[in-house]
PDB file of C-alpha atoms in Angstrom:
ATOM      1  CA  UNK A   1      49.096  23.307  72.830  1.00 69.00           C
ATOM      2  CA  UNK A   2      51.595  25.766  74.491  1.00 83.00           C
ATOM      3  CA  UNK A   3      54.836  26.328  72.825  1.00 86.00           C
ATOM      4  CA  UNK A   4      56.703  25.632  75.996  1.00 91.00           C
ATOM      5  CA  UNK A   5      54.628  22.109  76.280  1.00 92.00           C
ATOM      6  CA  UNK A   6      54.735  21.677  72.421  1.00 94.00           C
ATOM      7  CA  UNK A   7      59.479  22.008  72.780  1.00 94.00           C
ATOM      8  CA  UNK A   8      58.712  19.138  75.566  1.00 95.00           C
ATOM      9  CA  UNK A   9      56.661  16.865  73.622  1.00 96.00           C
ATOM     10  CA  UNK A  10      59.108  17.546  70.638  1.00 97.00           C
ATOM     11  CA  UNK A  11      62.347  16.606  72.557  1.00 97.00           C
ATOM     12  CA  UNK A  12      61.094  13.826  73.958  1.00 97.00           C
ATOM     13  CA  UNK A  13      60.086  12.253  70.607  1.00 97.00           C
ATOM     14  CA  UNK A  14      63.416  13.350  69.521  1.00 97.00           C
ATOM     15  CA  UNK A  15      65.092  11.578  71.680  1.00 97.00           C
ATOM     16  CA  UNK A  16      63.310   8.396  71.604  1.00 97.00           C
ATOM     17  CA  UNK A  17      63.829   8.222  67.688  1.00 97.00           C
ATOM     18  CA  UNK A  18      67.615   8.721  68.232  1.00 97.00           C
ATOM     19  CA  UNK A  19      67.448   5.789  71.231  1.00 97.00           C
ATOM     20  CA  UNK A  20      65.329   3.377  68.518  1.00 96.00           C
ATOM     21  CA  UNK A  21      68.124   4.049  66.257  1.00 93.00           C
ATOM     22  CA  UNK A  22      70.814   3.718  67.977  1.00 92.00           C
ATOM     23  CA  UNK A  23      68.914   0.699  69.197  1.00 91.00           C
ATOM     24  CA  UNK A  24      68.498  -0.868  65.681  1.00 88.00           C
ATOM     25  CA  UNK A  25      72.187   0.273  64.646  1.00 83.00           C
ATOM     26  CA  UNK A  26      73.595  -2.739  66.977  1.00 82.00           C
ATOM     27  CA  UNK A  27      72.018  -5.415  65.626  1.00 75.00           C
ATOM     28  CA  UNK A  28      75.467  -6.502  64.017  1.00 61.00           C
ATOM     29  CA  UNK A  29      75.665  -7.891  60.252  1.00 51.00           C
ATOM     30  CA  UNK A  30      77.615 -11.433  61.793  1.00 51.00           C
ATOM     31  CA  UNK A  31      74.945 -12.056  64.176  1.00 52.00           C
ATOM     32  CA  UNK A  32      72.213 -11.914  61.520  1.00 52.00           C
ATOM     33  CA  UNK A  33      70.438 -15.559  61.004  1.00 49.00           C
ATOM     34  CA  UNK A  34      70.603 -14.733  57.416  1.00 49.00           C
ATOM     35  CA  UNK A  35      71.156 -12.676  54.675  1.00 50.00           C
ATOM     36  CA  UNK A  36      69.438  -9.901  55.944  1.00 50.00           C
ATOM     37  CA  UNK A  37      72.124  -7.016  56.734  1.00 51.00           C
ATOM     38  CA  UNK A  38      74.584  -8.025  54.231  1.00 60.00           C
ATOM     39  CA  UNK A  39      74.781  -5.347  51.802  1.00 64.00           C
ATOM     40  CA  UNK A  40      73.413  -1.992  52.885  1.00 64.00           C
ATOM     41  CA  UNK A  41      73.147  -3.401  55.769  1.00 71.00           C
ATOM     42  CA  UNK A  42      69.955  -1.868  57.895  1.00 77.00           C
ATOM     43  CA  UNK A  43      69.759   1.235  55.737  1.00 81.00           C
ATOM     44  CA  UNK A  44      68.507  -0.220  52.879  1.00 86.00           C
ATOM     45  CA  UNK A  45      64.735  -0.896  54.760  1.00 90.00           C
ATOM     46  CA  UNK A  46      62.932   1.674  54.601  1.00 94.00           C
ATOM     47  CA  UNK A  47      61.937   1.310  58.263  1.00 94.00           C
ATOM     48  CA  UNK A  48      64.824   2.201  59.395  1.00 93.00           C
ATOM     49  CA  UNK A  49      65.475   5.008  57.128  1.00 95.00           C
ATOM     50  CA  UNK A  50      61.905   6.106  58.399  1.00 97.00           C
ATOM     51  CA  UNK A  51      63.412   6.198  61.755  1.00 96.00           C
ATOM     52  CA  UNK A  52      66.041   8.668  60.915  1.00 96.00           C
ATOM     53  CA  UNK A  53      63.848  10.729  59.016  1.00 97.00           C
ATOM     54  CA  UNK A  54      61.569  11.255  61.636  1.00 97.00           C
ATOM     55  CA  UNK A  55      64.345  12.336  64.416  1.00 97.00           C
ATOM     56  CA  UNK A  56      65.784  14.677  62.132  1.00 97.00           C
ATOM     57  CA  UNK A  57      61.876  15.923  61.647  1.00 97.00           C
ATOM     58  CA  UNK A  58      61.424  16.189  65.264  1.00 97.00           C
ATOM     59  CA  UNK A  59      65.001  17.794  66.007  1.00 97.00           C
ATOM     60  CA  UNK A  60      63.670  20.685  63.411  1.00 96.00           C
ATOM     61  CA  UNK A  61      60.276  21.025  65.024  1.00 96.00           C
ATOM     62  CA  UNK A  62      62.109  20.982  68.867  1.00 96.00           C
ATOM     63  CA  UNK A  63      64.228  23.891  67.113  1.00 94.00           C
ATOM     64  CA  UNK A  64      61.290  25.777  66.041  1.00 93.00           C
ATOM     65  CA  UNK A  65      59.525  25.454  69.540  1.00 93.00           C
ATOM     66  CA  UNK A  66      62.949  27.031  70.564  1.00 92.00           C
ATOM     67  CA  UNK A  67      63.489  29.933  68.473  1.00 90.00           C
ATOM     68  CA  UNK A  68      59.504  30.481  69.212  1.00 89.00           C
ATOM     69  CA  UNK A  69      59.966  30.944  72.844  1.00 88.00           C
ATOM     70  CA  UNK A  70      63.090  33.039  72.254  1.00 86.00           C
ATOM     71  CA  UNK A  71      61.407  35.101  69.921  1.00 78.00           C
ATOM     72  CA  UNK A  72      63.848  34.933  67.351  1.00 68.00           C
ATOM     73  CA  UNK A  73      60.961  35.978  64.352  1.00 71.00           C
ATOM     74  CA  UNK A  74      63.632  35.713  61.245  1.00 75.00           C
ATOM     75  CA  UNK A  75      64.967  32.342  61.550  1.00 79.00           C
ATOM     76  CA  UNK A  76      62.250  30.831  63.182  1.00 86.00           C
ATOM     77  CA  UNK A  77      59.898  31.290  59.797  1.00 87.00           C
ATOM     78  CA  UNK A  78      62.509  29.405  57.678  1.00 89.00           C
ATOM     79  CA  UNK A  79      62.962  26.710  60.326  1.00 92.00           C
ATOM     80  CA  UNK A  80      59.129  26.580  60.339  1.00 93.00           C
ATOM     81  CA  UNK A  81      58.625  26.033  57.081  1.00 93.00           C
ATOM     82  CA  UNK A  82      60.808  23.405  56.406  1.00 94.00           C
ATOM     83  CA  UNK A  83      58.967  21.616  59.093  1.00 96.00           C
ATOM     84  CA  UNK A  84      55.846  21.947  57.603  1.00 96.00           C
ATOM     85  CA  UNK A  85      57.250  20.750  54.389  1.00 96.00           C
ATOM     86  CA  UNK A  86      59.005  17.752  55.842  1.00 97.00           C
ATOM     87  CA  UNK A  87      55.786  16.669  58.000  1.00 97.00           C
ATOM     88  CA  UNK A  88      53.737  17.474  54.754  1.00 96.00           C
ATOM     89  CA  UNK A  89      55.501  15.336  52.236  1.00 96.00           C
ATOM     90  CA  UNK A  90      57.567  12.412  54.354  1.00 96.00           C
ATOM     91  CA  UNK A  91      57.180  12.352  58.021  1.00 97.00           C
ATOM     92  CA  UNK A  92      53.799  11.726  58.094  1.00 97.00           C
ATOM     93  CA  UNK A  93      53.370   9.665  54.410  1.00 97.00           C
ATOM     94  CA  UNK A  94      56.701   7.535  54.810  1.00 97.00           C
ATOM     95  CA  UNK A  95      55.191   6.910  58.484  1.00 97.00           C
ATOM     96  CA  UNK A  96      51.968   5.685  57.835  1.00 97.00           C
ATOM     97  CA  UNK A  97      53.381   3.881  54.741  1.00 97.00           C
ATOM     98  CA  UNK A  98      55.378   1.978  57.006  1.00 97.00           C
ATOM     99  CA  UNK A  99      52.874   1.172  59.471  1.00 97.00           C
ATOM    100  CA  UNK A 100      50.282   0.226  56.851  1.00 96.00           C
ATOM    101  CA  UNK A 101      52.153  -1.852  54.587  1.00 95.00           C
ATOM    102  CA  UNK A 102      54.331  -3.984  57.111  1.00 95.00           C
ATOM    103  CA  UNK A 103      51.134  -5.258  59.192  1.00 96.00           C
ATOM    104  CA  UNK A 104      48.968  -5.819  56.339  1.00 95.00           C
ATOM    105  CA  UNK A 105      51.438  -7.977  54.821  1.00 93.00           C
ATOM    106  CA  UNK A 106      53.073  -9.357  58.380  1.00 94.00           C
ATOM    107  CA  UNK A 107      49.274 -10.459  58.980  1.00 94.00           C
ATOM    108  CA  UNK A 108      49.131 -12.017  55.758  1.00 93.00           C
ATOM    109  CA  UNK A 109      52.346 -13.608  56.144  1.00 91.00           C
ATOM    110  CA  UNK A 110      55.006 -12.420  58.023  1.00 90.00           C
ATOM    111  CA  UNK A 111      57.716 -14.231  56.227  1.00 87.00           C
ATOM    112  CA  UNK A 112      57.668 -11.787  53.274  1.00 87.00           C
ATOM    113  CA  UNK A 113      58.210  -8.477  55.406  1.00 87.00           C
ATOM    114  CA  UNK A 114      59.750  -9.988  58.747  1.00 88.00           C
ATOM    115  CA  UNK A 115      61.338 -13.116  58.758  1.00 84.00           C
ATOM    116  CA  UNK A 116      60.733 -15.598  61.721  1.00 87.00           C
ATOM    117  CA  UNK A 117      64.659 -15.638  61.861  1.00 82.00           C
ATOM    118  CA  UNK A 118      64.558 -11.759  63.117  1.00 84.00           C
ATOM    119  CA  UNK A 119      63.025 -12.669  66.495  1.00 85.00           C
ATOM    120  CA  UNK A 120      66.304 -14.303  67.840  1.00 83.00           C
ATOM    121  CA  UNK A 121      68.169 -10.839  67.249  1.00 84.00           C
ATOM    122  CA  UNK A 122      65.533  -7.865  67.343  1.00 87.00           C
ATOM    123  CA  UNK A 123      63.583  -8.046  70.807  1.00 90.00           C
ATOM    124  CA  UNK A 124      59.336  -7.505  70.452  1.00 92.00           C
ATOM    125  CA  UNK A 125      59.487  -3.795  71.760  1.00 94.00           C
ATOM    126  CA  UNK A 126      61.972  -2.703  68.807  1.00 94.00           C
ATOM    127  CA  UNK A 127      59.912  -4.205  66.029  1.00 94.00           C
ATOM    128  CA  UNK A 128      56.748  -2.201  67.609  1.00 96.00           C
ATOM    129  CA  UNK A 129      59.135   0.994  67.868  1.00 96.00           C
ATOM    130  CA  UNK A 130      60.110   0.845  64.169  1.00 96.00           C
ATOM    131  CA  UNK A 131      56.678  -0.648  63.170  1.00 96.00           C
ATOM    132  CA  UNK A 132      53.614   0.241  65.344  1.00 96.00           C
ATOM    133  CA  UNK A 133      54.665   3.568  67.399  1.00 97.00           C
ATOM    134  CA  UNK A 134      55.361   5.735  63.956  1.00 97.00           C
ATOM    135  CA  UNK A 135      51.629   6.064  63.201  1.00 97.00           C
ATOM    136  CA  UNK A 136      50.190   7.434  66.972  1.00 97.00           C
ATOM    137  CA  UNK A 137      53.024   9.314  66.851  1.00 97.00           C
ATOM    138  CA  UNK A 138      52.598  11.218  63.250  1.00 97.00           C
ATOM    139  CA  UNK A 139      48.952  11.879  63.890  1.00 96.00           C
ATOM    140  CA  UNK A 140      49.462  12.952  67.579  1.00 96.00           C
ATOM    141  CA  UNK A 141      52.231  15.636  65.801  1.00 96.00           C
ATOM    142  CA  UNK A 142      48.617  16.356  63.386  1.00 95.00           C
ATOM    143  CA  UNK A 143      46.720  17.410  66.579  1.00 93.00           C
ATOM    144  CA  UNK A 144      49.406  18.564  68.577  1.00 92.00           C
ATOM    145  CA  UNK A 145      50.017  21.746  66.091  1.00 92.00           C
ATOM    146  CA  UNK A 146      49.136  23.191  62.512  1.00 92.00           C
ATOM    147  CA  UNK A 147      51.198  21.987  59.438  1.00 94.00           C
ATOM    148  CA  UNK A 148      51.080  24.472  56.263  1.00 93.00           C
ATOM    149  CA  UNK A 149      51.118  22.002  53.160  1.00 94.00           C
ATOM    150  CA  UNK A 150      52.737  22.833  49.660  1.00 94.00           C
ATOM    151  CA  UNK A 151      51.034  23.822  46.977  1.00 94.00           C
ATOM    152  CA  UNK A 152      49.581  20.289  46.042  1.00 93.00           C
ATOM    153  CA  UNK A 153      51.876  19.996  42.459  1.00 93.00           C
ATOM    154  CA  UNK A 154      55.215  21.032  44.604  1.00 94.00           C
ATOM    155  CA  UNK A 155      54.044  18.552  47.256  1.00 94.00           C
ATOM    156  CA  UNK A 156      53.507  15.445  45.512  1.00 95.00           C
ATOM    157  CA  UNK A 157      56.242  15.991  42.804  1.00 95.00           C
ATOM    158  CA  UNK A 158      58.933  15.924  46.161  1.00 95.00           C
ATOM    159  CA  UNK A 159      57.313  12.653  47.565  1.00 95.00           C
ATOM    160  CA  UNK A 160      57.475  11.106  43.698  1.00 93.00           C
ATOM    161  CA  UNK A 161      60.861  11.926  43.411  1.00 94.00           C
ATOM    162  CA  UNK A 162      62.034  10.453  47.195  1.00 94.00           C
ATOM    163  CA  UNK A 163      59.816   7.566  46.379  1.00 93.00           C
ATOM    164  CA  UNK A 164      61.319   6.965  42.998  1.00 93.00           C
ATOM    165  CA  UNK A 165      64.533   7.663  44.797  1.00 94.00           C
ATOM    166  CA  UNK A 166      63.909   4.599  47.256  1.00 95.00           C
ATOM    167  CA  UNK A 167      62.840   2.157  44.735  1.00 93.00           C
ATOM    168  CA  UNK A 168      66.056   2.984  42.656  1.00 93.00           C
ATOM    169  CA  UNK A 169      67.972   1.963  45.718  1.00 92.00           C
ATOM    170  CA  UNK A 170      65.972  -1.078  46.402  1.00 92.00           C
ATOM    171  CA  UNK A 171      66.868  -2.471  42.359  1.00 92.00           C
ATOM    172  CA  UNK A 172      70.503  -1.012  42.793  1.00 91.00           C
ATOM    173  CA  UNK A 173      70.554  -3.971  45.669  1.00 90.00           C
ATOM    174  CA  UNK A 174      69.330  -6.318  43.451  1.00 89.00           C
ATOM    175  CA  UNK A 175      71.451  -6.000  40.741  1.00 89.00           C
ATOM    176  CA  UNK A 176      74.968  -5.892  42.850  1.00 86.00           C
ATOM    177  CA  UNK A 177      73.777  -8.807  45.171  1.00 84.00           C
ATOM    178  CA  UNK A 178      71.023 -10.494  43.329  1.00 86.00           C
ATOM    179  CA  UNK A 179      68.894 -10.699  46.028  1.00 85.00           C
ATOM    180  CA  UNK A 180      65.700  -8.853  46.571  1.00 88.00           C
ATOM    181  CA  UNK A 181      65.333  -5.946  50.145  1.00 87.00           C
ATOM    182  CA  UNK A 182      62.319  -7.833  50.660  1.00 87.00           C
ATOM    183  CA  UNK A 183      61.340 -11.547  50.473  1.00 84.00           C
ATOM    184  CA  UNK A 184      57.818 -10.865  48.663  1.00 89.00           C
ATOM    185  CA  UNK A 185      59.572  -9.217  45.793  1.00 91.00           C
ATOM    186  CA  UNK A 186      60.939 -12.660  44.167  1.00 89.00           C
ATOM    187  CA  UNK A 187      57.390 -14.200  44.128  1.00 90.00           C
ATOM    188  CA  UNK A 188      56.814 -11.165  41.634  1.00 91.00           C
ATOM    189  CA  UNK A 189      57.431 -11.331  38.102  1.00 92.00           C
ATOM    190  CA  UNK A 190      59.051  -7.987  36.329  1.00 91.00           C
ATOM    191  CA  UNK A 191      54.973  -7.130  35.549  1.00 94.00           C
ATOM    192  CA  UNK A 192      53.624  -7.778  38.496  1.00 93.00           C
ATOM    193  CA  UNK A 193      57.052  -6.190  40.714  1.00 93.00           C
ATOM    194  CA  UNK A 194      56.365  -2.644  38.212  1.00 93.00           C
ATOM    195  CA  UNK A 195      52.405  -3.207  39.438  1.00 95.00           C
ATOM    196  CA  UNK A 196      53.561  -3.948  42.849  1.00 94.00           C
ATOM    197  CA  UNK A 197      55.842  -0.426  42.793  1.00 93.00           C
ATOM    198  CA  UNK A 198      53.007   1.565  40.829  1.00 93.00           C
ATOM    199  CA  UNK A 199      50.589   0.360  43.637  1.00 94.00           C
ATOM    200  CA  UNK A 200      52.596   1.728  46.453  1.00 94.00           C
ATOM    201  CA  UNK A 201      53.297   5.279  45.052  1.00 93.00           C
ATOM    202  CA  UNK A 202      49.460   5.049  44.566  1.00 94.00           C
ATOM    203  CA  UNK A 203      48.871   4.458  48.561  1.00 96.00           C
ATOM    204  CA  UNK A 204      51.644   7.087  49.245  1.00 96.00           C
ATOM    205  CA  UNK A 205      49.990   9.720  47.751  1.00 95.00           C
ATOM    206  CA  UNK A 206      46.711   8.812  49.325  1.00 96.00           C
ATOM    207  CA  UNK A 207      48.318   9.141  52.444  1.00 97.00           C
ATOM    208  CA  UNK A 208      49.611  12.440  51.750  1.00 97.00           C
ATOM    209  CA  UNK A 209      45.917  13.487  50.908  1.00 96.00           C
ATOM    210  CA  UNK A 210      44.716  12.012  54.383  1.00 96.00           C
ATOM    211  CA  UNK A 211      47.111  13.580  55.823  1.00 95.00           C
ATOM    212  CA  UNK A 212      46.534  17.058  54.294  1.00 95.00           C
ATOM    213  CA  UNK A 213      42.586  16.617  54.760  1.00 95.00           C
ATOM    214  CA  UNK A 214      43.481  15.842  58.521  1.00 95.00           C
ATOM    215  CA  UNK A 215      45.192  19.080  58.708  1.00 94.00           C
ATOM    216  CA  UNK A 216      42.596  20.977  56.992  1.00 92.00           C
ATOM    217  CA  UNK A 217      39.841  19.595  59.547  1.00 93.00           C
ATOM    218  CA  UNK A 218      41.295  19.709  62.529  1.00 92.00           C
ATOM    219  CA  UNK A 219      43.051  23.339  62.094  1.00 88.00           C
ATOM    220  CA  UNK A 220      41.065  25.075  59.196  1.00 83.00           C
ATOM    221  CA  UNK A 221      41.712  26.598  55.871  1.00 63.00           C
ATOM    222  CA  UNK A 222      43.962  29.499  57.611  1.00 50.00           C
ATOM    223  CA  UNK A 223      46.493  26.578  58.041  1.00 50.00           C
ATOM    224  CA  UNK A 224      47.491  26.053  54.167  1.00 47.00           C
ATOM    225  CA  UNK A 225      47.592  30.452  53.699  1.00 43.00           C
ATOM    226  CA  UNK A 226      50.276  30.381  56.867  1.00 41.00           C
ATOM    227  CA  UNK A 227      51.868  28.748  59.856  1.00 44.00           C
ATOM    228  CA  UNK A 228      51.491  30.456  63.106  1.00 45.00           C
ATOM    229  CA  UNK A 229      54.756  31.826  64.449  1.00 41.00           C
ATOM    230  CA  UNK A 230      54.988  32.920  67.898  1.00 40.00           C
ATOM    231  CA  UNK A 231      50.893  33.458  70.471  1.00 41.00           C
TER     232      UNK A 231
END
């Protein structure tokens, strides 16, 4: 893909990330049909935290596109490689994560992920932006350019620690309010909640393998040595 194409595709992505959060940032605690944004309020789902994480990865990559264009070689190869990282080990995991785990368990039984009660106050079109739109979009960013992974130690010791990070803040919620982030978690006992966690780091880090075979079959070897700069 062009670089001047690739900045357009970029911003555009951009932008509609910041517009689905901005989107999901008016849903207002008092209107809530439950307890759902008490404490934490939305940034304690990991949905929506997905949704800033991935305009803050596309703002970086429209950046890149940028400096590419303007041929500004020094700062584009740092800006470039923290892309790559933060595609490598969240944007495109924490994505697919989300995508995978929410309709699995909202076919199963929507109650324990998405409460009937959330349809009065968060319209169809936003639950498919937070939940369904993530994944075409991360692998469409897979095809659309090259992605230099860590090595594979580095890589998955960063997505541990975030995902360590995340579950910390999900008991830190239980123990000030008592209540669990997520409905499912109080049909767990402390066994089968550890299982539930250990389980989920386990899918994580297959994802982070998918995605770093995806890279390595659409674009080649060359693309874990370096990152292309500036054609």
């Amino acid at each position: 893909m062009a670089i001047a194409t690739l900045a357009l595709y970029h911003s555009l992505v951009f932008v509609w990330y910041i517009f689905v959060t901005y989107s999901i940032s008016l849903v207002r605690a008092e209107d809530r049909p439950s307890e759902v944004f008490l404490y934490g309020r939305q940034w304690k789902y990991l949905t929506v935290l997905n949704l800033v994480l991935q305009a803050v990865f596309y703002g970086i990559s429209f950046l890149a596109d940028v400096l590419r264009l303007i041929k500004k070689l020094p700062s584009v190869k740092y800006i470039i490689s923290c892309r790559d990282l933060l595609f490598s080990v969240l944007a495109f995991p924490v994505s697919t994560f989300v995508f995978m785990s929410f309709w699995v368990l909202y076919t199963y039984n929507r109650e324990l992920v998405y409460p009937k009660s959330l349809d009065g106050i968060i319209p169809m079109w936003l639950n498919h932006a937070m939940h369904t739109v993530v994944l075409p979009l991360a692998l469409l960013e897979i095809f659309a350019t090259p992605h230099r992974y860590p090595p594979k130690k580095k890589g998955l010791i960063l997505l541990g620690f975030v995902s360590v990070a995340y579950l910390s803040w999900v008991l830190w919620i239980y123990s000030v309010t008592g209540e669990w982030v997520y409905p499912l978690f109080t049909f767990f006992s402390p066994v089968g909640l550890a299982a539930f966690f250990c389980s989920s780091i386990v899918l994580i880090v297959w994802i982070y393998n998918t995605g770093e075979f995806l890279n390595r079959m659409i674009w080649g070897q060359f693309t874990f040595c370096f990152s292309p700069v500036v054609k």
